[in-house]
Structure formats: structure tokens, C-alpha cells
Amino acid sequence: MLLWVILAALTAVVLSFLLYPLVGGRDAVDERDAFNAAVYRDQLDEIGADRARGLIGKAEAEAARLEVARRLLAADENGAGASGEGPRGVLPRAAFIVVAIGLPLAVLGAYLFYGSPRLPDQPLAARLTDPAKEKDIGVLVARVEARLRAEPDEGAGWDAIAPIYLGGRRYADAAEAYRQAIRLLGPTAKRLSGLGQALVLEQEGLVTERARIALEEALKEDGTLVEPRILLAVAKEQGGNFEDALADWRGLLVLRQGDERWRSMIEGRIANVQARISGKQPPAMAMAPKAGPSAADIEAVQSMSPGERQAMVDSMVKKLAARLEADGDDLPGWLRLIRAYTVLGRSGDAKAAVAKAKDQFAGNAQAIEQLDMLAAELGLKS
């Protein structure tokens, strides 16, 4: 009902603007013409008085009298035409009737033809509680978010929405939701694992100290979980601890020996780590361009001697360091350079890179925190 009242009010406002020139504008014009005629007559009297007193010459007085008389005649003609009866008076009345009656009827007919007058209102609250919307993930998320805004200490809501955020790539929101669920409902293997995964994904694959702690706690709760084991092994690789990473990958391969979904990935990781330990180039080029190497590139790398491969890696690291010297605002680039120095056994260069990066991002608390966590993971802090 409220909608129809609003629409009626809007229609009345629009009609008032459209019909005003037809019903109310003529009176204002008539009054203005009468006022102008009176002013012109007064001006004629003043011209005659000034001529009698000798203030203006005969020629000037005659010219002024002719101009004012012309204006007075035009004003009188406008007033006479406006007051006369004829076709000009019929046309405004016809237009008034057409607009006042025809416009609402046209709008009503269009609505009845194209609209759905029998469809009831569906406000947001009703849509969120509609059982037919149960399969709409967006509605479900909106429903939970609305409830959590009203009841921020409802742990079940945080617990329910956290994996949805994670699956929807809202990693920062997922991490916060897992934190709230752990705070309100207590830590479980599932919640701790989810928190660790969200933190890693938020940092684009970098296993931070906070993520590592959450993942380790998850394994204490349930040692059969796969995701925490994978990310912890990756963390050891990132820190240059390849022997322990290899042991973790082999243990995971034994744990999931009957699961073909994980076998190829784990075996590939094992091959990479073994190659690094032996000083060979890993089968998967860690520093390859994002587009991926061509078949010719791979063949060329495989035909290189160990010394040539090492020289190529050193060259790539040198180019990265030179680029960061020229443009040091690339935080992920600094993190890659520090890791690369560590993997190559150049701990002194790695520490120097940490110091340069901190100088570059002085005042950026978040960047400094990431650099400190990486330095701690890699054992670079003195």
C-alpha cells in the first residue's frame, strides 16, 4: 500500500510541473503586461513634463515619445490577445484534459501489461528467510553476515561462514572468521587447519610464523590431516631446510599411499627437494617466468652442466637484485630475493637484503612484520 501512495504522490508532483503553464501561467503574463503598460504611460507623462521645463530638446523628446509609445502599443496588444476568447483558450483546456487523464491511464496500462501487480513485496528480511533460497550461496552468506552483525559472539555463525569465505577466496575474511570461531568455540583440528590455510593463501603461498603455529596445533589435534602437513613441508622448503622437508614429504607419501589424488604431487615435491639437496636444478623451475618455459627452454636447461645451471640461477638472482635496487617498492620481490640468497647459501647477502628492504619500507608496519617473520623463519636474525 505504501508503494502506491508514493507513486501517486510522485505522479501528482510531475503533473503539477507539466500543467502549471496551462492553468496558472497566463494570469502572471496578464499582470506583467498591465504593469508594463502603466509604466510606459508614466514615462510619456514624464517626457512631456521634461519638455515643458526645457530639460530636453524638441527632437530628443519626440524620439523618446515615439519609442515609449511603441512599447506601450505592444503591451496593450499582448493584453488584448490574452484576454480574447478563441482557439487559443480551447487548446490549453484540451491539453489539460489529455495530460491529467491520459498520462495516468497510459502509465497504469503499461504497468498492467509489463508488470506483475499480483506479486507481493519481497523485502530483504523475507528473501533471507525464504526456503526457496536455501541453495543460493550469496543469500546464505548475507544471512549469516547479517546475524553476526547483530550477534558478534555467536560462534556457530563464524564457524559456518569461515570455510565459505575460504572457498570464495576471501582469505582475510576467512582468517578472521576462523579466529573468532576459535575464540568463542575453542580450537579444533579443523578450525586451526582452516586458519593456517587462510593465512598462507592471504600471503600468496608464504607460510608465515602465525600460519605455521596454527598448522602445527592442528596436527597436534589430528595427526591424519593432509593440508597442514603439506603446508608445513612447504614452509621447511621455503626456509631452506630441505632434509626435514624431504622427511615430511616421504612420511606424507606413506600416510597417503593408497590415495592417488595426492601421490603425483607428493612425488613431484620429493623429486624437487632431492634435486636441491644434491645441488641439481629442480625439475620444476622455481624462478621460471609466469607464462612457463617452452619445450626448447626445458631441453636447454636439461642439457646444461651443474655449473652452467648454477650460473643461470646466479644470473637470475643478480637480475632480481638489480631490479630491486632500481625499484625497491616490490615487497614480494624482496621476499623472493631473501629466500633465493638463503637457498644459495649466501646468508650474508640475505641479511643485507633484509636490512635494505626494511630501509625501503620504513614506516610500513605490515611490510616490516613480513620481513621480520621471514628472517625468523630462515634463521637470519642475529
mmCIF file of C-alpha atoms in Angstrom:
data_model
loop_
_atom_site.group_PDB
_atom_site.id
_atom_site.type_symbol
_atom_site.label_atom_id
_atom_site.label_comp_id
_atom_site.label_asym_id
_atom_site.label_seq_id
_atom_site.Cartn_x
_atom_site.Cartn_y
_atom_site.Cartn_z
ATOM 1 C CA MET A 1 0.000 0.000 0.000
ATOM 2 C CA LEU A 2 2.836 2.362 0.852
ATOM 3 C CA LEU A 3 4.291 1.895 -2.621
ATOM 4 C CA TRP A 4 1.047 3.041 -4.273
ATOM 5 C CA VAL A 5 0.883 6.131 -2.043
ATOM 6 C CA ILE A 6 4.441 7.049 -3.023
ATOM 7 C CA LEU A 7 3.709 6.524 -6.719
ATOM 8 C CA ALA A 8 0.547 8.647 -6.507
ATOM 9 C CA ALA A 9 2.473 11.450 -4.808
ATOM 10 C CA LEU A 10 5.188 11.364 -7.453
ATOM 11 C CA THR A 11 2.561 11.439 -10.213
ATOM 12 C CA ALA A 12 0.934 14.494 -8.640
ATOM 13 C CA VAL A 13 4.262 16.302 -8.447
ATOM 14 C CA VAL A 14 5.048 15.564 -12.091
ATOM 15 C CA LEU A 15 1.592 16.659 -13.249
ATOM 16 C CA SER A 16 1.856 19.919 -11.315
ATOM 17 C CA PHE A 17 5.010 20.830 -13.243
ATOM 18 C CA LEU A 18 3.524 19.774 -16.581
ATOM 19 C CA LEU A 19 0.153 21.515 -16.171
ATOM 20 C CA TYR A 20 1.250 24.734 -14.497
ATOM 21 C CA PRO A 21 1.865 26.609 -17.803
ATOM 22 C CA LEU A 22 -1.647 25.619 -18.947
ATOM 23 C CA VAL A 23 -3.632 26.602 -15.866
ATOM 24 C CA GLY A 24 -1.598 29.117 -13.922
ATOM 25 C CA GLY A 25 0.899 30.799 -16.190
ATOM 26 C CA ARG A 26 -1.489 33.095 -18.163
ATOM 27 C CA ASP A 27 -2.545 35.194 -15.168
ATOM 28 C CA ALA A 28 1.057 36.035 -14.382
ATOM 29 C CA VAL A 29 1.616 37.108 -18.005
ATOM 30 C CA ASP A 30 -1.502 39.318 -17.966
ATOM 31 C CA GLU A 31 -0.422 41.065 -14.767
ATOM 32 C CA ARG A 32 3.075 41.671 -16.137
ATOM 33 C CA ASP A 33 1.698 43.224 -19.373
ATOM 34 C CA ALA A 34 -0.659 45.534 -17.426
ATOM 35 C CA PHE A 35 2.180 46.639 -15.176
ATOM 36 C CA ASN A 36 4.415 47.382 -18.195
ATOM 37 C CA ALA A 37 1.643 49.449 -19.857
ATOM 38 C CA ALA A 38 1.227 51.550 -16.706
ATOM 39 C CA VAL A 39 4.970 52.180 -16.548
ATOM 40 C CA TYR A 40 5.083 53.286 -20.211
ATOM 41 C CA ARG A 41 2.193 55.746 -19.675
ATOM 42 C CA ASP A 42 4.046 57.271 -16.720
ATOM 43 C CA GLN A 43 7.129 57.610 -18.900
ATOM 44 C CA LEU A 44 5.107 59.521 -21.552
ATOM 45 C CA ASP A 45 3.897 61.932 -18.882
ATOM 46 C CA GLU A 46 7.470 62.456 -17.628
ATOM 47 C CA ILE A 47 8.744 63.155 -21.155
ATOM 48 C CA GLY A 48 6.035 65.815 -21.610
ATOM 49 C CA ALA A 49 6.896 67.420 -18.270
ATOM 50 C CA ASP A 50 10.633 67.479 -19.029
ATOM 51 C CA ARG A 51 9.924 69.135 -22.436
ATOM 52 C CA ALA A 52 7.748 71.781 -20.806
ATOM 53 C CA ARG A 53 10.522 72.656 -18.319
ATOM 54 C CA GLY A 54 13.077 72.819 -21.129
ATOM 55 C CA LEU A 55 15.171 69.943 -19.764
ATOM 56 C CA ILE A 56 15.329 68.161 -23.144
ATOM 57 C CA GLY A 57 15.122 69.408 -26.710
ATOM 58 C CA LYS A 58 12.193 69.013 -29.061
ATOM 59 C CA ALA A 59 13.893 66.361 -31.215
ATOM 60 C CA GLU A 60 15.003 64.264 -28.240
ATOM 61 C CA ALA A 61 11.560 64.479 -26.660
ATOM 62 C CA GLU A 62 9.859 63.388 -29.884
ATOM 63 C CA ALA A 63 12.210 60.403 -30.338
ATOM 64 C CA ALA A 64 11.730 59.244 -26.724
ATOM 65 C CA ARG A 65 7.934 59.670 -27.037
ATOM 66 C CA LEU A 66 7.840 57.514 -30.188
ATOM 67 C CA GLU A 67 9.898 54.691 -28.580
ATOM 68 C CA VAL A 68 7.798 54.598 -25.395
ATOM 69 C CA ALA A 69 4.587 54.753 -27.442
ATOM 70 C CA ARG A 70 5.760 51.779 -29.491
ATOM 71 C CA ARG A 71 6.381 49.764 -26.321
ATOM 72 C CA LEU A 72 3.028 50.791 -24.863
ATOM 73 C CA LEU A 73 1.229 49.684 -28.011
ATOM 74 C CA ALA A 74 2.962 46.266 -27.896
ATOM 75 C CA ALA A 75 1.986 45.784 -24.239
ATOM 76 C CA ASP A 76 -1.648 46.694 -24.950
ATOM 77 C CA GLU A 77 -1.767 44.246 -27.870
ATOM 78 C CA ASN A 78 -0.393 41.403 -25.683
ATOM 79 C CA GLY A 79 -3.018 42.075 -23.042
ATOM 80 C CA ALA A 80 -5.829 42.195 -25.596
ATOM 81 C CA GLY A 81 -4.721 38.925 -27.230
ATOM 82 C CA ALA A 82 -4.520 37.143 -23.884
ATOM 83 C CA SER A 83 -7.980 38.231 -22.770
ATOM 84 C CA GLY A 84 -9.666 37.370 -26.060
ATOM 85 C CA GLU A 85 -11.740 34.194 -26.436
ATOM 86 C CA GLY A 86 -10.956 31.828 -29.289
ATOM 87 C CA PRO A 87 -8.944 28.788 -30.287
ATOM 88 C CA ARG A 88 -6.046 29.798 -28.033
ATOM 89 C CA GLY A 89 -8.307 29.352 -24.987
ATOM 90 C CA VAL A 90 -9.606 25.985 -26.150
ATOM 91 C CA LEU A 91 -6.165 24.435 -26.754
ATOM 92 C CA PRO A 92 -4.856 24.756 -23.152
ATOM 93 C CA ARG A 93 -8.062 23.202 -21.770
ATOM 94 C CA ALA A 94 -7.800 20.275 -24.199
ATOM 95 C CA ALA A 95 -4.141 19.769 -23.341
ATOM 96 C CA PHE A 96 -5.003 19.886 -19.636
ATOM 97 C CA ILE A 97 -7.586 17.112 -20.031
ATOM 98 C CA VAL A 98 -5.262 14.927 -22.131
ATOM 99 C CA VAL A 99 -2.346 15.198 -19.708
ATOM 100 C CA ALA A 100 -4.391 14.901 -16.498
ATOM 101 C CA ILE A 101 -6.323 11.829 -17.646
ATOM 102 C CA GLY A 102 -4.259 10.285 -20.422
ATOM 103 C CA LEU A 103 -0.882 10.188 -18.657
ATOM 104 C CA PRO A 104 -2.025 8.206 -15.559
ATOM 105 C CA LEU A 105 -4.017 5.827 -17.773
ATOM 106 C CA ALA A 106 -1.014 5.259 -20.027
ATOM 107 C CA VAL A 107 1.237 4.531 -17.049
ATOM 108 C CA LEU A 108 -1.315 2.185 -15.489
ATOM 109 C CA GLY A 109 -1.776 0.323 -18.760
ATOM 110 C CA ALA A 110 1.977 -0.103 -19.197
ATOM 111 C CA TYR A 111 2.311 -1.472 -15.662
ATOM 112 C CA LEU A 112 -0.578 -3.909 -16.083
ATOM 113 C CA PHE A 113 0.900 -5.152 -19.368
ATOM 114 C CA TYR A 114 4.571 -5.418 -18.396
ATOM 115 C CA GLY A 115 4.482 -5.587 -14.607
ATOM 116 C CA SER A 116 3.303 -8.091 -12.013
ATOM 117 C CA PRO A 117 0.643 -6.351 -9.906
ATOM 118 C CA ARG A 118 -0.259 -9.544 -8.069
ATOM 119 C CA LEU A 119 3.319 -10.253 -6.966
ATOM 120 C CA PRO A 120 3.683 -9.486 -3.228
ATOM 121 C CA ASP A 121 6.532 -7.466 -1.735
ATOM 122 C CA GLN A 122 9.814 -9.256 -1.008
ATOM 123 C CA PRO A 123 11.860 -7.173 1.418
ATOM 124 C CA LEU A 124 15.398 -8.242 2.288
ATOM 125 C CA ALA A 125 14.378 -9.946 5.531
ATOM 126 C CA ALA A 126 11.790 -12.050 3.714
ATOM 127 C CA ARG A 127 14.240 -13.001 0.980
ATOM 128 C CA LEU A 128 16.830 -14.085 3.501
ATOM 129 C CA THR A 129 14.314 -16.375 5.230
ATOM 130 C CA ASP A 130 12.785 -17.777 2.047
ATOM 131 C CA PRO A 131 13.281 -21.598 1.993
ATOM 132 C CA ALA A 132 13.461 -21.468 -1.806
ATOM 133 C CA LYS A 133 16.713 -19.522 -1.466
ATOM 134 C CA GLU A 134 18.473 -22.205 0.558
ATOM 135 C CA LYS A 135 20.655 -23.163 -2.417
ATOM 136 C CA ASP A 136 21.696 -19.565 -3.152
ATOM 137 C CA ILE A 137 25.136 -19.239 -1.563
ATOM 138 C CA GLY A 138 25.037 -15.456 -1.773
ATOM 139 C CA VAL A 139 21.803 -15.341 0.210
ATOM 140 C CA LEU A 140 23.195 -17.751 2.776
ATOM 141 C CA VAL A 141 26.319 -15.661 3.261
ATOM 142 C CA ALA A 142 24.269 -12.458 3.539
ATOM 143 C CA ARG A 143 22.018 -14.140 6.081
ATOM 144 C CA VAL A 144 24.915 -15.244 8.268
ATOM 145 C CA GLU A 145 26.684 -11.899 7.966
ATOM 146 C CA ALA A 146 23.530 -10.049 8.997
ATOM 147 C CA ARG A 147 23.143 -12.291 12.025
ATOM 148 C CA LEU A 148 26.794 -11.893 13.007
ATOM 149 C CA ARG A 149 26.471 -8.120 12.857
ATOM 150 C CA ALA A 150 23.601 -8.392 15.313
ATOM 151 C CA GLU A 151 25.195 -11.184 17.398
ATOM 152 C CA PRO A 152 29.009 -10.937 17.015
ATOM 153 C CA ASP A 153 29.602 -13.507 19.772
ATOM 154 C CA GLU A 154 27.706 -16.300 18.034
ATOM 155 C CA GLY A 155 30.457 -18.818 17.455
ATOM 156 C CA ALA A 156 28.380 -21.144 15.296
ATOM 157 C CA GLY A 157 27.918 -18.407 12.708
ATOM 158 C CA TRP A 158 31.648 -17.720 12.481
ATOM 159 C CA ASP A 159 32.314 -21.447 12.280
ATOM 160 C CA ALA A 160 29.820 -21.843 9.435
ATOM 161 C CA ILE A 161 30.938 -18.882 7.337
ATOM 162 C CA ALA A 162 34.721 -19.377 7.638
ATOM 163 C CA PRO A 163 35.012 -22.271 5.123
ATOM 164 C CA ILE A 164 32.640 -20.422 2.765
ATOM 165 C CA TYR A 165 34.943 -17.393 2.810
ATOM 166 C CA LEU A 166 37.905 -19.695 2.216
ATOM 167 C CA GLY A 167 36.248 -21.362 -0.772
ATOM 168 C CA GLY A 168 35.260 -17.955 -2.141
ATOM 169 C CA ARG A 169 38.885 -16.714 -1.976
ATOM 170 C CA ARG A 170 38.068 -14.143 0.693
ATOM 171 C CA TYR A 171 41.158 -15.192 2.608
ATOM 172 C CA ALA A 172 41.416 -12.265 5.024
ATOM 173 C CA ASP A 173 37.732 -12.661 5.965
ATOM 174 C CA ALA A 174 38.230 -16.422 6.320
ATOM 175 C CA ALA A 175 41.189 -15.957 8.676
ATOM 176 C CA GLU A 176 39.208 -13.538 10.841
ATOM 177 C CA ALA A 177 36.187 -15.870 10.894
ATOM 178 C CA TYR A 178 38.361 -18.812 11.978
ATOM 179 C CA ARG A 179 39.934 -16.665 14.714
ATOM 180 C CA GLN A 180 36.516 -15.713 16.046
ATOM 181 C CA ALA A 181 35.294 -19.306 15.916
ATOM 182 C CA ILE A 182 38.378 -20.480 17.829
ATOM 183 C CA ARG A 183 37.940 -17.707 20.390
ATOM 184 C CA LEU A 184 34.280 -18.462 21.003
ATOM 185 C CA LEU A 185 34.074 -22.226 20.481
ATOM 186 C CA GLY A 186 37.605 -23.352 21.205
ATOM 187 C CA PRO A 187 40.348 -24.765 18.980
ATOM 188 C CA THR A 188 39.764 -27.873 16.904
ATOM 189 C CA ALA A 189 41.892 -29.517 14.237
ATOM 190 C CA LYS A 190 39.523 -28.328 11.516
ATOM 191 C CA ARG A 191 39.449 -24.725 12.694
ATOM 192 C CA LEU A 192 43.194 -24.492 13.246
ATOM 193 C CA SER A 193 43.899 -26.057 9.861
ATOM 194 C CA GLY A 194 41.484 -23.654 8.176
ATOM 195 C CA LEU A 195 43.117 -20.688 9.912
ATOM 196 C CA GLY A 196 46.567 -21.790 8.781
ATOM 197 C CA GLN A 197 45.439 -22.301 5.187
ATOM 198 C CA ALA A 198 43.705 -18.896 5.097
ATOM 199 C CA LEU A 199 46.830 -17.156 6.408
ATOM 200 C CA VAL A 200 49.038 -18.865 3.816
ATOM 201 C CA LEU A 201 46.688 -18.095 0.943
ATOM 202 C CA GLU A 202 46.327 -14.499 2.103
ATOM 203 C CA GLN A 203 50.117 -14.170 1.744
ATOM 204 C CA GLU A 204 50.071 -15.823 -1.697
ATOM 205 C CA GLY A 205 51.722 -19.046 -0.566
ATOM 206 C CA LEU A 206 54.117 -17.668 2.034
ATOM 207 C CA VAL A 207 53.915 -19.732 5.239
ATOM 208 C CA THR A 208 54.227 -17.092 7.942
ATOM 209 C CA GLU A 209 55.034 -17.756 11.576
ATOM 210 C CA ARG A 210 51.413 -17.353 12.634
ATOM 211 C CA ALA A 211 50.305 -19.787 9.945
ATOM 212 C CA ARG A 212 52.972 -22.299 10.965
ATOM 213 C CA ILE A 213 51.873 -22.206 14.613
ATOM 214 C CA ALA A 214 48.223 -22.761 13.658
ATOM 215 C CA LEU A 215 49.128 -25.673 11.361
ATOM 216 C CA GLU A 216 51.287 -27.335 13.983
ATOM 217 C CA GLU A 217 48.499 -27.008 16.546
ATOM 218 C CA ALA A 218 46.089 -28.580 14.055
ATOM 219 C CA LEU A 219 48.380 -31.599 13.650
ATOM 220 C CA LYS A 220 48.573 -31.984 17.430
ATOM 221 C CA GLU A 221 44.790 -32.222 17.442
ATOM 222 C CA ASP A 222 44.612 -34.625 14.468
ATOM 223 C CA GLY A 223 47.770 -36.139 13.018
ATOM 224 C CA THR A 224 45.939 -37.593 9.994
ATOM 225 C CA LEU A 225 45.225 -34.214 8.369
ATOM 226 C CA VAL A 226 46.901 -33.753 4.997
ATOM 227 C CA GLU A 227 46.715 -29.996 4.357
ATOM 228 C CA PRO A 228 48.693 -28.928 7.462
ATOM 229 C CA ARG A 229 51.406 -31.484 6.686
ATOM 230 C CA ILE A 230 51.737 -30.207 3.116
ATOM 231 C CA LEU A 231 51.994 -26.565 4.150
ATOM 232 C CA LEU A 232 54.476 -27.308 6.931
ATOM 233 C CA ALA A 233 56.678 -29.199 4.473
ATOM 234 C CA VAL A 234 56.424 -26.233 2.090
ATOM 235 C CA ALA A 235 57.429 -23.944 4.969
ATOM 236 C CA LYS A 236 60.581 -26.001 5.517
ATOM 237 C CA GLU A 237 61.380 -25.761 1.818
ATOM 238 C CA GLN A 238 60.887 -22.005 1.940
ATOM 239 C CA GLY A 239 63.274 -21.852 4.895
ATOM 240 C CA GLY A 240 65.938 -23.901 3.094
ATOM 241 C CA ASN A 241 65.530 -26.871 5.485
ATOM 242 C CA PHE A 242 65.400 -29.422 2.680
ATOM 243 C CA GLU A 243 66.396 -32.509 4.711
ATOM 244 C CA ASP A 244 63.449 -32.093 7.107
ATOM 245 C CA ALA A 245 61.151 -31.192 4.213
ATOM 246 C CA LEU A 246 62.154 -34.387 2.404
ATOM 247 C CA ALA A 247 61.398 -36.427 5.526
ATOM 248 C CA ASP A 248 57.974 -34.780 5.796
ATOM 249 C CA TRP A 249 57.150 -35.472 2.140
ATOM 250 C CA ARG A 250 58.188 -39.095 2.447
ATOM 251 C CA GLY A 251 56.150 -39.519 5.607
ATOM 252 C CA LEU A 252 53.146 -37.984 3.885
ATOM 253 C CA LEU A 253 53.598 -40.347 0.942
ATOM 254 C CA VAL A 254 53.475 -43.319 3.329
ATOM 255 C CA LEU A 255 50.476 -41.859 5.135
ATOM 256 C CA ARG A 256 48.533 -41.373 1.892
ATOM 257 C CA GLN A 257 49.968 -44.316 -0.051
ATOM 258 C CA GLY A 258 46.529 -45.555 -1.055
ATOM 259 C CA ASP A 259 45.290 -42.131 -2.170
ATOM 260 C CA GLU A 260 46.139 -41.454 -5.814
ATOM 261 C CA ARG A 261 44.866 -37.891 -5.551
ATOM 262 C CA TRP A 262 47.980 -36.850 -3.636
ATOM 263 C CA ARG A 263 50.615 -39.247 -4.985
ATOM 264 C CA SER A 264 51.766 -37.340 -8.096
ATOM 265 C CA MET A 265 52.031 -34.023 -6.249
ATOM 266 C CA ILE A 266 53.978 -35.533 -3.343
ATOM 267 C CA GLU A 267 56.318 -37.457 -5.635
ATOM 268 C CA GLY A 268 56.991 -34.284 -7.599
ATOM 269 C CA ARG A 269 57.856 -32.441 -4.387
ATOM 270 C CA ILE A 270 60.169 -35.245 -3.324
ATOM 271 C CA ALA A 271 61.992 -35.077 -6.672
ATOM 272 C CA ASN A 272 62.395 -31.313 -6.346
ATOM 273 C CA VAL A 273 63.783 -31.483 -2.823
ATOM 274 C CA GLN A 274 66.162 -34.323 -3.686
ATOM 275 C CA ALA A 275 67.481 -32.288 -6.609
ATOM 276 C CA ARG A 276 68.084 -29.292 -4.376
ATOM 277 C CA ILE A 277 69.887 -31.380 -1.791
ATOM 278 C CA SER A 278 72.156 -32.855 -4.479
ATOM 279 C CA GLY A 279 72.852 -29.420 -5.946
ATOM 280 C CA LYS A 280 70.989 -30.079 -9.180
ATOM 281 C CA GLN A 281 68.366 -27.911 -10.784
ATOM 282 C CA PRO A 282 64.885 -29.000 -9.621
ATOM 283 C CA PRO A 283 62.641 -30.424 -12.353
ATOM 284 C CA ALA A 284 60.132 -27.618 -11.697
ATOM 285 C CA MET A 285 61.929 -24.328 -12.305
ATOM 286 C CA ALA A 286 61.139 -22.190 -9.280
ATOM 287 C CA MET A 287 62.188 -18.978 -10.982
ATOM 288 C CA ALA A 288 60.664 -19.607 -14.409
ATOM 289 C CA PRO A 289 58.549 -16.864 -15.959
ATOM 290 C CA LYS A 290 54.886 -16.943 -15.115
ATOM 291 C CA ALA A 291 53.987 -17.964 -18.630
ATOM 292 C CA GLY A 292 56.090 -21.129 -18.180
ATOM 293 C CA PRO A 293 59.160 -22.339 -20.071
ATOM 294 C CA SER A 294 58.884 -23.610 -23.611
ATOM 295 C CA ALA A 295 59.918 -27.111 -24.638
ATOM 296 C CA ALA A 296 63.149 -25.673 -26.066
ATOM 297 C CA ASP A 297 63.901 -23.934 -22.757
ATOM 298 C CA ILE A 298 63.398 -27.138 -20.798
ATOM 299 C CA GLU A 299 65.594 -29.092 -23.196
ATOM 300 C CA ALA A 300 68.299 -26.434 -22.955
ATOM 301 C CA VAL A 301 68.249 -26.499 -19.171
ATOM 302 C CA GLN A 302 68.409 -30.292 -19.034
ATOM 303 C CA SER A 303 71.442 -30.281 -21.327
ATOM 304 C CA MET A 304 73.345 -27.875 -19.070
ATOM 305 C CA SER A 305 76.074 -28.988 -16.750
ATOM 306 C CA PRO A 306 75.560 -28.434 -12.992
ATOM 307 C CA GLY A 307 77.921 -25.471 -13.177
ATOM 308 C CA GLU A 308 76.008 -23.903 -16.045
ATOM 309 C CA ARG A 309 72.730 -24.343 -14.214
ATOM 310 C CA GLN A 310 74.168 -22.738 -11.110
ATOM 311 C CA ALA A 311 75.444 -19.846 -13.210
ATOM 312 C CA MET A 312 71.989 -19.386 -14.706
ATOM 313 C CA VAL A 313 70.383 -19.312 -11.264
ATOM 314 C CA ASP A 314 73.001 -16.836 -10.030
ATOM 315 C CA SER A 315 72.284 -14.652 -13.061
ATOM 316 C CA MET A 316 68.563 -14.665 -12.381
ATOM 317 C CA VAL A 317 69.121 -13.743 -8.739
ATOM 318 C CA LYS A 318 71.509 -10.986 -9.795
ATOM 319 C CA LYS A 319 68.921 -9.555 -12.190
ATOM 320 C CA LEU A 320 66.270 -9.616 -9.452
ATOM 321 C CA ALA A 321 68.631 -7.819 -7.058
ATOM 322 C CA ALA A 322 69.441 -5.188 -9.717
ATOM 323 C CA ARG A 323 65.746 -4.606 -10.404
ATOM 324 C CA LEU A 324 65.040 -4.117 -6.704
ATOM 325 C CA GLU A 325 67.929 -1.670 -6.416
ATOM 326 C CA ALA A 326 66.304 0.397 -9.176
ATOM 327 C CA ASP A 327 62.713 -0.001 -7.956
ATOM 328 C CA GLY A 328 62.505 -1.213 -4.374
ATOM 329 C CA ASP A 329 58.748 -0.931 -3.833
ATOM 330 C CA ASP A 330 58.197 -4.611 -4.727
ATOM 331 C CA LEU A 331 57.811 -6.378 -1.358
ATOM 332 C CA PRO A 332 57.185 -9.861 -2.879
ATOM 333 C CA GLY A 333 60.354 -9.330 -4.918
ATOM 334 C CA TRP A 334 62.385 -8.664 -1.759
ATOM 335 C CA LEU A 335 60.924 -11.764 -0.105
ATOM 336 C CA ARG A 336 61.891 -13.870 -3.142
ATOM 337 C CA LEU A 337 65.399 -12.414 -3.177
ATOM 338 C CA ILE A 338 65.940 -13.138 0.525
ATOM 339 C CA ARG A 339 64.774 -16.724 0.064
ATOM 340 C CA ALA A 340 66.926 -17.145 -3.025
ATOM 341 C CA TYR A 341 70.035 -15.948 -1.187
ATOM 342 C CA THR A 342 69.258 -18.365 1.641
ATOM 343 C CA VAL A 343 68.763 -21.310 -0.710
ATOM 344 C CA LEU A 344 72.082 -20.476 -2.403
ATOM 345 C CA GLY A 345 73.830 -20.434 0.974
ATOM 346 C CA ARG A 346 74.539 -16.692 0.827
ATOM 347 C CA SER A 347 73.290 -15.862 4.320
ATOM 348 C CA GLY A 348 75.294 -12.634 4.446
ATOM 349 C CA ASP A 349 73.615 -11.353 1.292
ATOM 350 C CA ALA A 350 70.257 -12.481 2.659
ATOM 351 C CA LYS A 351 70.762 -10.459 5.858
ATOM 352 C CA ALA A 352 71.853 -7.440 3.839
ATOM 353 C CA ALA A 353 68.742 -7.775 1.675
ATOM 354 C CA VAL A 354 66.573 -7.848 4.809
ATOM 355 C CA ALA A 355 68.228 -4.641 6.049
ATOM 356 C CA LYS A 356 67.786 -2.898 2.673
ATOM 357 C CA ALA A 357 64.160 -3.977 2.434
ATOM 358 C CA LYS A 358 63.465 -2.619 5.942
ATOM 359 C CA ASP A 359 65.002 0.709 4.964
ATOM 360 C CA GLN A 360 62.879 0.744 1.822
ATOM 361 C CA PHE A 361 59.637 0.061 3.728
ATOM 362 C CA ALA A 362 60.396 2.141 6.815
ATOM 363 C CA GLY A 363 57.092 3.233 8.321
ATOM 364 C CA ASN A 364 55.139 0.361 6.721
ATOM 365 C CA ALA A 365 54.381 -1.795 9.780
ATOM 366 C CA GLN A 366 52.834 -4.630 7.791
ATOM 367 C CA ALA A 367 55.826 -4.920 5.428
ATOM 368 C CA ILE A 368 58.297 -4.810 8.318
ATOM 369 C CA GLU A 369 56.336 -7.557 10.079
ATOM 370 C CA GLN A 370 56.503 -9.812 6.994
ATOM 371 C CA LEU A 371 60.229 -9.216 6.658
ATOM 372 C CA ASP A 372 60.825 -9.988 10.345
ATOM 373 C CA MET A 373 58.771 -13.190 10.160
ATOM 374 C CA LEU A 374 60.657 -14.352 7.073
ATOM 375 C CA ALA A 375 64.004 -13.549 8.688
ATOM 376 C CA ALA A 376 62.973 -15.552 11.754
ATOM 377 C CA GLU A 377 61.862 -18.499 9.629
ATOM 378 C CA LEU A 378 65.129 -18.521 7.700
ATOM 379 C CA GLY A 379 67.291 -18.047 10.799
ATOM 380 C CA LEU A 380 68.647 -14.703 9.627
ATOM 381 C CA LYS A 381 68.063 -12.723 12.802
ATOM 382 C CA SER A 382 71.304 -12.027 14.652
#
